[in-house]
mmCIF file of C-alpha atoms in Angstrom:
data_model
loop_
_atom_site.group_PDB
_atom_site.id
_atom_site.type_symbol
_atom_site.label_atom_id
_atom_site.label_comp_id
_atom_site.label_asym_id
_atom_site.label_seq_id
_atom_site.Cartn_x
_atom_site.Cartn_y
_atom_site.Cartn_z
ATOM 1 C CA UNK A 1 0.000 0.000 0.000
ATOM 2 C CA UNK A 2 0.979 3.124 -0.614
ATOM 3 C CA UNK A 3 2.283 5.519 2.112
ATOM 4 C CA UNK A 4 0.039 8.808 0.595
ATOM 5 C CA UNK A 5 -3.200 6.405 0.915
ATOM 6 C CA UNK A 6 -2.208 5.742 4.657
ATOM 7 C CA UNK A 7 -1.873 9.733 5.058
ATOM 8 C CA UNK A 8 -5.048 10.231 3.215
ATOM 9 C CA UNK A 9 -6.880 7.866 5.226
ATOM 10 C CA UNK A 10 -5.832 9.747 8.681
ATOM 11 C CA UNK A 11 -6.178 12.707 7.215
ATOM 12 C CA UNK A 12 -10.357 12.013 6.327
ATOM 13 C CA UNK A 13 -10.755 10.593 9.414
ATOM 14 C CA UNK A 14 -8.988 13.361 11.774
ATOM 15 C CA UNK A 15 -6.452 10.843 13.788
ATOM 16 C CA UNK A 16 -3.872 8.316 13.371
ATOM 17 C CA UNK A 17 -4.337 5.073 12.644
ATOM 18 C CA UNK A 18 -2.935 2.592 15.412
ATOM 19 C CA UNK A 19 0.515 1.566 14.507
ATOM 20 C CA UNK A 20 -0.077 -1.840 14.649
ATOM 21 C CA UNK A 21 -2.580 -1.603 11.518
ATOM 22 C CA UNK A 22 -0.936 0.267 9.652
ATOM 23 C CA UNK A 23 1.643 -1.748 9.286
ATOM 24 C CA UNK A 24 -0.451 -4.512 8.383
ATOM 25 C CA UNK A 25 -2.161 -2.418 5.989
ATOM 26 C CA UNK A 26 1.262 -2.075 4.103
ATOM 27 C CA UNK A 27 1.210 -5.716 4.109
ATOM 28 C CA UNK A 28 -2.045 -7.013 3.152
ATOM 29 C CA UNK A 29 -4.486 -4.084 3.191
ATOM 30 C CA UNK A 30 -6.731 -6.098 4.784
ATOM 31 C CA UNK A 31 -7.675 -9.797 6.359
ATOM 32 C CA UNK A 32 -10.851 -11.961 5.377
ATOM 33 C CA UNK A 33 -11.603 -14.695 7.524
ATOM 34 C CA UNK A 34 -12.329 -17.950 6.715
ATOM 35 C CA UNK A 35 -15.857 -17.093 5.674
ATOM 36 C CA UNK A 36 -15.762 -13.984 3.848
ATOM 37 C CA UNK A 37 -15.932 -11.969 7.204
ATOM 38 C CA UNK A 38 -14.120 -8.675 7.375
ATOM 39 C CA UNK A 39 -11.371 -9.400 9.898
ATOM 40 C CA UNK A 40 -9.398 -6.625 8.923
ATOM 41 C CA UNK A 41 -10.900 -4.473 6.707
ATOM 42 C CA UNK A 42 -9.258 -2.725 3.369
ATOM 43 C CA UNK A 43 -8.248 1.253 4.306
ATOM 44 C CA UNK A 44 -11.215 1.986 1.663
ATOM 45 C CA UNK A 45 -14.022 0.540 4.608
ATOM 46 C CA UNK A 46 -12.641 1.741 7.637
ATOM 47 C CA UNK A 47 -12.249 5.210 5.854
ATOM 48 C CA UNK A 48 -15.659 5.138 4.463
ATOM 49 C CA UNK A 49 -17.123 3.219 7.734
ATOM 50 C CA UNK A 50 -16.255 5.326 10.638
ATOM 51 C CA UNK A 51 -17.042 8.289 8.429
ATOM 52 C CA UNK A 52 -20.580 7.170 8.749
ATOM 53 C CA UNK A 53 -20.495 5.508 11.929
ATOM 54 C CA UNK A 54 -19.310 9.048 13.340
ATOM 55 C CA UNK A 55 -21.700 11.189 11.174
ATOM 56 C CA UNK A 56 -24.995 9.476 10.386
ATOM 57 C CA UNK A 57 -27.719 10.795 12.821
ATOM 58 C CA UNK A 58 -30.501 8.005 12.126
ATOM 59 C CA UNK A 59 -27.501 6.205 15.030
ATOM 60 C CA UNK A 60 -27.599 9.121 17.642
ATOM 61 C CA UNK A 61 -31.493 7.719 18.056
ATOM 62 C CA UNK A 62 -30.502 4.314 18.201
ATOM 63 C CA UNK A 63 -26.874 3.505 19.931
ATOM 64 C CA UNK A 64 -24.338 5.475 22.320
ATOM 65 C CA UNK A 65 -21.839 7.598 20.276
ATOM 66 C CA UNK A 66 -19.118 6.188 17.935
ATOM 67 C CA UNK A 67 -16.695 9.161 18.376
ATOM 68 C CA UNK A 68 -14.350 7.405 20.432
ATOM 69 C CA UNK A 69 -14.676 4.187 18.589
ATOM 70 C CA UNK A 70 -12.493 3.017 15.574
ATOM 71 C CA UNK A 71 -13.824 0.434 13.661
ATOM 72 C CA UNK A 72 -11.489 -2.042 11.528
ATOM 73 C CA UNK A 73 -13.479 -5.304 11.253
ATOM 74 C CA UNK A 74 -16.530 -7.327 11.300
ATOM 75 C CA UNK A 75 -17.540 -10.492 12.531
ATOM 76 C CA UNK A 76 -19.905 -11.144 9.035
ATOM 77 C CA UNK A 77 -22.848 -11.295 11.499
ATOM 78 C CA UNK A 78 -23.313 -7.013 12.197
ATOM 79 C CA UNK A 79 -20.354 -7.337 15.304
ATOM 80 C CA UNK A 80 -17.824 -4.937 14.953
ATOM 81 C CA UNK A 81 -14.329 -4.885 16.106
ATOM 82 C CA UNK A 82 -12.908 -1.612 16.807
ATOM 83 C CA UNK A 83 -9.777 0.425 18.816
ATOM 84 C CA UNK A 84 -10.522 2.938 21.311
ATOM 85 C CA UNK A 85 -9.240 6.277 20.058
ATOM 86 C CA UNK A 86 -10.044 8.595 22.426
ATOM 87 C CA UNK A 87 -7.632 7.941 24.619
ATOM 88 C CA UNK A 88 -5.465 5.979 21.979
ATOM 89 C CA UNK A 89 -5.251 2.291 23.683
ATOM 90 C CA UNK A 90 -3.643 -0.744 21.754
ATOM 91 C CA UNK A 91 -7.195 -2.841 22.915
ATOM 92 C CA UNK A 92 -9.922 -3.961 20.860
ATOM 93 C CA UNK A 93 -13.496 -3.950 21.944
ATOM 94 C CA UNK A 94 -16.474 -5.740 19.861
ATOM 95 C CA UNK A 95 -19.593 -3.545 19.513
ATOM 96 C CA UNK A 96 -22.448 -5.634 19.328
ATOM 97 C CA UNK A 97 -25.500 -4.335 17.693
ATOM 98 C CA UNK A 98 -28.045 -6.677 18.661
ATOM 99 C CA UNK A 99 -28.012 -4.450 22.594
ATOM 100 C CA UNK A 100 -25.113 -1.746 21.288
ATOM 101 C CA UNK A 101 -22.791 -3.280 24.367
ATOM 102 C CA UNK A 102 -19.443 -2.257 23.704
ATOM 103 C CA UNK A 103 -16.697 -4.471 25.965
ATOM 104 C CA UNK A 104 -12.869 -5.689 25.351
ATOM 105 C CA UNK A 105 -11.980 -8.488 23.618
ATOM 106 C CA UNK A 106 -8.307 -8.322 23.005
ATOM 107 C CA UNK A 107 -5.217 -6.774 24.288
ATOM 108 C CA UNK A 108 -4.401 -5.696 20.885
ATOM 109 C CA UNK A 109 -4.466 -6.479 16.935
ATOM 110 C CA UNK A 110 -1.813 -9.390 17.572
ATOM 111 C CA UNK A 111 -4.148 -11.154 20.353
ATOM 112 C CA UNK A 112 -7.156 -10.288 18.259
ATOM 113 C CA UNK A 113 -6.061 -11.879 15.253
ATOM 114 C CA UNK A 114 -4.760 -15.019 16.824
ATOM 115 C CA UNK A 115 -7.889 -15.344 18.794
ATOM 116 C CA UNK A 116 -10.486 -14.528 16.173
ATOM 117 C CA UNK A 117 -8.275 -16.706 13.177
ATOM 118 C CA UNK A 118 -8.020 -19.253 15.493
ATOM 119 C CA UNK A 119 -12.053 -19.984 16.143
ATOM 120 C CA UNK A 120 -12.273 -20.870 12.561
ATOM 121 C CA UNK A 121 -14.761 -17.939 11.432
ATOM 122 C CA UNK A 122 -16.962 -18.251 14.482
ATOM 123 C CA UNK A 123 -18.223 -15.555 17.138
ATOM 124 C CA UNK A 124 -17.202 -17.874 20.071
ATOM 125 C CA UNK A 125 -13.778 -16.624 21.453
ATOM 126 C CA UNK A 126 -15.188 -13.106 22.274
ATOM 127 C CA UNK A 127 -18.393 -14.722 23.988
#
């Protein structure tokens, strides 16, 4: 991936991207799981997802604010993974929309990846 799309990305979203993805964004620009799930989203979604996430206000009548969310990946079942960014943490929390809970589920994207690869595609190692 290019460098100027990494800069681009921060810049449309107003804050730095955690180091950790970044870097895998150079890499891969993304993860899909083992059913199509969005483990790691491309730069293109999380751009164009938190954008609306943080914007849209049909959600300000349904869930608690996104601000201080940043989403990065899906469970393919309407879960979302996603770093705290205000204050910046290396932890991932799931948001799950069925009762808008928000809670931790990894220490960061290493542990999340292991874990969530790991369960073969299923929801059951963040249960």
């Amino acid at each position: 991936m290019d460098p100027a799309d990494l800069t681009e990305a921060e810049e449309r979203l107003g804050c730095p991207l955690p180091v950790e993805l970044t870097n895998l964004l150079r890499e891969t620009n993304g993860i899909e799981g083992p059913y199509g799930e969005g483990t790691v989203w491309p730069l293109s979604r999380i751009v164009t997802d938190n954008l609306h996430f943080w914007s849209d206000s049909a959600f300000a009548d349904l869930y608690m604010p996104f601000g201080a969310l940043l989403f990065f990946g899906d469970n393919g079942g309407g879960d979302q993974f996603a770093f705290v960014r205000t204050p910046a943490r290396p932890d991932v929390f799931v948001w799950e929309h069925e009762d808008d809970s928000r809670r931790w589920v990894a220490l960061d994207l290493q542990d999340y990846l292991g874990r969530s690869l790991a369960d073969d595609g299923g929801d059951g190692w963040y249960q």
